[in-house]
Amino acid sequence: MAGLYEKPSETYAKKRPQYPKEWFSMLAGLTAGHQRAWDAGCGTGQAAISMAEHYESVVATDVSEGQLRHAAAHPKVRYLHTPEHLTEDELVSLVGGEGSLDLVVVATSIHWFDIPLFYAVVNRALRKPGGVLAVWGYNYEIHPFEGALHGQLYPALRPYQDPRAVLAMERYRHLPFPFEPVGVGAEGAPADVDIEVEMTLEDLVGFLNTGSVVTTARAKGVDLEAVTRDALKRVEQEWGGAPTSPRKLVFKAFMLAGRPKC
């Protein structure tokens, strides 16, 4: 996974949408304590920084050293590199030990994980009772351009997609989630949540270029301009103003949250 995001990591930090602050307030309201949280697969730290507003300390981990080099600094956030060879015991120790965490968040990355290993770590590291795991994601369902992006661009890029990313394209409906529901979706039925952003057309294209499927296609020598031309031309035609004029877009995201089962 790490290589998929090494090259576009600086662009990733600038072009990915920021998660709504209300999400973190809501999640903080679900946890009994507010001492320590873990942002797993943190990327450049978008979620970790917001988590730090509600928890005394945040450990933020990622397999990609490139992402961590561009992570946003914060006095409450400690960034750690997690090589893929780490064992369950090593991961539990790294994030704070048994029963040490009030909240674990995975923002748009759990589909890349060794999911059984991750859940084993979460079940050991979360406080019981009171600890919560929350995972969320988004895909090419971006209003009002769902037709051009999800219906036209995604099918054009799908031949170059890593099979693991299908979970995100299917809105985590097939993601195993063996945790007790807390009112934010449940296994097989994630909650629908929105991310509203202001973007120019250049911003939107920049965001699309941060996708793992684009990195993979480029590495294979695919002529991306030819593959994406029709879909992006349609977006430009539907933009409704100058490409440099920002407009509101809505990422149709999805979320699951739960507690370890007794």
Coordinates of C-alpha atoms in Angstrom, one line a residue, residues 1-257:
M1 CA 0.0 0.0 0.0
A2 CA 2.7 2.5 0.9
G3 CA 4.0 2.9 -2.6
L4 CA 0.5 3.9 -3.9
Y5 CA 0.7 7.2 -2.0
E6 CA 4.4 8.0 -1.8
K7 CA 4.7 10.1 -5.0
P8 CA 1.5 12.2 -4.6
S9 CA 1.8 12.7 -0.9
E10 CA 2.4 16.5 -1.0
T11 CA -0.6 16.9 -3.4
Y12 CA -2.6 14.6 -1.1
A13 CA -2.1 16.9 1.8
K14 CA -3.3 19.9 -0.2
K15 CA -6.1 18.5 -2.3
R16 CA -7.9 16.0 0.0
P17 CA -11.1 17.3 1.6
Q18 CA -11.1 18.2 5.3
Y19 CA -13.4 16.2 7.5
P20 CA -16.3 18.1 9.2
K21 CA -15.5 19.1 12.8
E22 CA -19.0 18.0 13.8
W23 CA -17.9 14.4 13.1
F24 CA -15.2 14.5 15.8
S25 CA -17.5 16.2 18.3
M26 CA -20.1 13.5 17.7
L27 CA -17.5 10.7 18.2
A28 CA -16.1 12.3 21.3
G29 CA -19.6 12.3 22.7
L30 CA -19.7 8.5 22.3
T31 CA -16.5 7.7 24.2
A32 CA -16.5 7.5 28.0
G33 CA -12.9 8.9 28.3
H34 CA -10.9 11.5 26.4
Q35 CA -7.3 10.7 27.3
R36 CA -5.8 8.9 24.2
A37 CA -6.9 8.3 20.6
W38 CA -5.4 6.6 17.6
D39 CA -5.6 7.7 14.0
A40 CA -4.7 4.5 12.0
G41 CA -3.7 5.0 8.4
C42 CA -3.4 8.8 9.2
G43 CA -2.0 9.9 5.8
T44 CA -1.0 13.6 6.3
G45 CA -3.0 14.0 9.5
Q46 CA -6.3 15.4 8.5
A47 CA -8.2 13.4 11.1
A48 CA -5.5 13.4 13.7
I49 CA -5.5 17.2 14.0
S50 CA -9.3 17.3 14.6
M51 CA -9.1 14.4 17.1
A52 CA -6.6 16.5 19.1
E53 CA -9.3 19.0 19.9
H54 CA -11.1 16.4 22.0
Y55 CA -8.4 14.1 23.3
E56 CA -5.4 14.7 25.5
S57 CA -3.0 12.9 23.1
V58 CA -3.3 11.3 19.7
V59 CA -1.0 8.7 18.2
A60 CA -1.2 8.8 14.4
T61 CA 0.3 6.0 12.3
D62 CA 0.9 5.2 8.7
V63 CA 2.7 2.7 6.6
S64 CA 3.7 5.5 4.1
E65 CA 6.8 7.5 5.1
G66 CA 6.0 9.9 2.3
Q67 CA 2.6 10.7 3.8
L68 CA 4.1 11.2 7.3
R69 CA 6.8 13.6 5.9
H70 CA 3.9 16.0 4.9
A71 CA 1.8 15.5 8.0
A72 CA 0.6 18.6 9.8
A73 CA 2.4 19.2 13.1
H74 CA 0.4 19.5 16.3
P75 CA 1.6 19.5 19.9
K76 CA -0.9 16.7 20.9
V77 CA -0.2 14.5 17.9
R78 CA 2.6 12.0 17.7
Y79 CA 3.2 10.5 14.2
L80 CA 4.7 7.1 13.9
H81 CA 5.7 4.9 11.0
T82 CA 4.3 1.4 11.0
P83 CA 6.1 -0.9 8.7
E84 CA 4.0 -3.7 7.3
H85 CA 5.9 -6.4 9.2
L86 CA 4.8 -5.3 12.7
T87 CA 3.1 -8.0 14.7
E88 CA -0.1 -7.7 16.7
D89 CA 1.8 -7.4 20.0
E90 CA 4.1 -4.8 18.5
L91 CA 1.2 -2.7 17.2
V92 CA -0.7 -2.9 20.5
S93 CA 2.4 -1.7 22.4
L94 CA 3.1 1.0 19.8
V95 CA -0.3 2.6 20.2
G96 CA -0.3 2.6 24.0
G97 CA -0.9 -0.9 25.2
E98 CA -3.9 -3.0 26.3
G99 CA -7.0 -0.9 27.2
S100 CA -5.3 2.4 26.6
L101 CA -7.4 4.0 23.8
D102 CA -10.7 5.9 24.0
L103 CA -11.2 6.3 20.3
V104 CA -9.7 4.7 17.2
V105 CA -10.4 6.3 13.8
V106 CA -9.6 5.1 10.3
A107 CA -10.3 7.8 7.8
T108 CA -10.6 6.5 4.2
S109 CA -8.0 3.8 4.5
I110 CA -9.3 0.6 6.2
H111 CA -9.7 -1.1 2.9
W112 CA -5.9 -1.2 2.6
F113 CA -5.4 -2.8 6.0
D114 CA -4.9 -6.4 7.0
I115 CA -8.4 -6.2 8.5
P116 CA -8.3 -9.2 10.8
L117 CA -5.0 -8.1 12.3
F118 CA -6.2 -4.5 12.7
Y119 CA -9.4 -5.6 14.5
A120 CA -7.4 -7.8 16.8
V121 CA -5.3 -4.8 17.8
V122 CA -8.3 -2.6 18.2
N123 CA -10.1 -5.1 20.4
R124 CA -7.1 -5.2 22.7
A125 CA -6.2 -1.5 22.7
L126 CA -9.6 0.0 23.2
R127 CA -10.8 0.7 26.7
K128 CA -13.6 -1.6 27.9
P129 CA -16.2 -0.3 28.4
G130 CA -16.3 3.1 26.7
G131 CA -13.9 2.8 23.8
V132 CA -15.1 3.3 20.2
L133 CA -13.8 2.5 16.7
A134 CA -15.0 4.7 13.8
V135 CA -14.2 4.1 10.1
W136 CA -15.3 6.2 7.1
G137 CA -14.6 6.7 3.5
Y138 CA -15.7 8.3 0.3
N139 CA -15.3 7.6 -3.5
Y140 CA -16.2 9.3 -6.8
E141 CA -19.8 10.0 -5.7
I142 CA -19.3 13.8 -5.6
H143 CA -22.4 15.9 -6.0
P144 CA -23.4 17.3 -8.4
F145 CA -20.9 15.4 -10.7
E146 CA -21.8 11.8 -9.7
G147 CA -22.8 11.0 -13.3
A148 CA -19.5 12.1 -14.8
L149 CA -17.2 10.9 -12.0
H150 CA -18.8 7.7 -10.5
G151 CA -20.7 6.8 -13.6
Q152 CA -18.1 7.6 -16.3
L153 CA -14.7 8.3 -14.9
Y154 CA -14.6 5.4 -12.4
P155 CA -15.6 2.7 -15.0
A156 CA -12.8 4.1 -17.2
L157 CA -10.2 3.7 -14.4
R158 CA -11.6 0.5 -12.9
P159 CA -9.3 -1.9 -14.9
Y160 CA -6.3 -0.3 -13.1
Q161 CA -7.8 -0.4 -9.6
D162 CA -6.4 -2.4 -6.7
P163 CA -9.0 -5.0 -5.8
R164 CA -8.9 -3.9 -2.1
A165 CA -10.3 -0.5 -3.1
V166 CA -13.6 -2.1 -4.2
L167 CA -14.7 -2.0 -0.6
A168 CA -14.7 1.8 -0.8
M169 CA -16.3 1.9 -4.1
E170 CA -19.1 -0.2 -2.6
R171 CA -19.4 2.3 0.3
Y172 CA -18.1 -0.2 2.9
R173 CA -21.4 -2.2 2.6
H174 CA -19.3 -5.4 2.4
L175 CA -16.7 -4.4 5.0
P176 CA -16.7 -6.8 7.9
F177 CA -17.4 -4.8 11.0
P178 CA -17.9 -7.1 14.1
F179 CA -18.5 -4.3 16.6
E180 CA -21.5 -3.4 18.7
P181 CA -23.4 -0.5 17.0
V182 CA -23.5 2.9 18.7
G183 CA -26.0 4.6 16.4
V184 CA -23.6 5.4 13.5
G185 CA -24.3 2.6 11.0
A186 CA -23.9 -1.1 11.4
E187 CA -22.2 -4.0 9.6
G188 CA -23.7 -4.1 6.0
A189 CA -25.4 -0.7 6.5
P190 CA -23.0 2.2 6.9
A191 CA -24.4 5.6 7.8
D192 CA -24.6 8.2 5.0
V193 CA -22.6 11.3 5.9
D194 CA -21.7 14.4 3.8
I195 CA -18.5 16.4 3.4
E196 CA -19.2 19.8 2.0
V197 CA -16.2 21.6 0.4
E198 CA -15.5 24.6 -1.8
M199 CA -13.4 23.6 -4.7
T200 CA -12.2 25.0 -8.0
L201 CA -12.1 22.8 -11.0
E202 CA -8.3 22.7 -10.6
D203 CA -8.8 21.5 -7.0
L204 CA -11.2 18.8 -8.1
V205 CA -8.8 17.5 -10.8
G206 CA -5.9 17.7 -8.2
F207 CA -8.0 15.6 -5.8
L208 CA -8.7 13.0 -8.5
N209 CA -4.9 12.8 -9.2
T210 CA -4.3 11.7 -5.6
G211 CA -6.2 8.5 -6.1
S212 CA -4.3 5.2 -5.8
V213 CA -5.8 4.0 -9.1
V214 CA -4.2 7.0 -10.9
T215 CA -0.8 6.2 -9.4
T216 CA -1.1 2.6 -10.4
A217 CA -2.2 3.5 -14.0
R218 CA 0.7 5.9 -14.4
A219 CA 3.1 3.3 -13.2
K220 CA 1.8 1.0 -15.9
G221 CA 2.4 3.6 -18.6
V222 CA -1.3 4.2 -19.2
D223 CA -2.2 7.3 -21.2
L224 CA -4.4 8.9 -18.5
E225 CA -5.3 11.9 -20.6
A226 CA -6.9 9.6 -23.2
V227 CA -8.6 7.4 -20.5
T228 CA -10.1 10.3 -18.6
R229 CA -10.7 12.9 -21.3
D230 CA -14.4 12.4 -21.9
A231 CA -15.4 12.3 -18.2
L232 CA -13.3 15.4 -17.3
K233 CA -14.6 17.3 -20.4
R234 CA -18.2 16.5 -19.2
V235 CA -17.3 17.9 -15.7
E236 CA -15.9 21.1 -17.3
Q237 CA -19.0 21.6 -19.3
E238 CA -21.2 21.1 -16.3
W239 CA -19.1 23.3 -14.0
G240 CA -21.3 26.3 -14.7
G241 CA -18.7 29.0 -14.4
A242 CA -15.0 29.8 -14.8
P243 CA -12.8 26.8 -13.9
T244 CA -11.1 29.1 -11.4
S245 CA -14.4 29.9 -9.7
P246 CA -14.9 27.8 -6.5
R247 CA -18.2 26.1 -6.1
K248 CA -19.8 23.9 -3.4
L249 CA -19.2 20.1 -3.8
V250 CA -20.6 17.4 -1.6
F251 CA -18.6 14.2 -1.1
K252 CA -21.2 11.5 -0.4
A253 CA -19.3 9.8 2.4
F254 CA -20.1 6.8 4.6
M255 CA -19.3 5.9 8.2
L256 CA -19.4 3.0 10.7
A257 CA -18.8 3.2 14.4

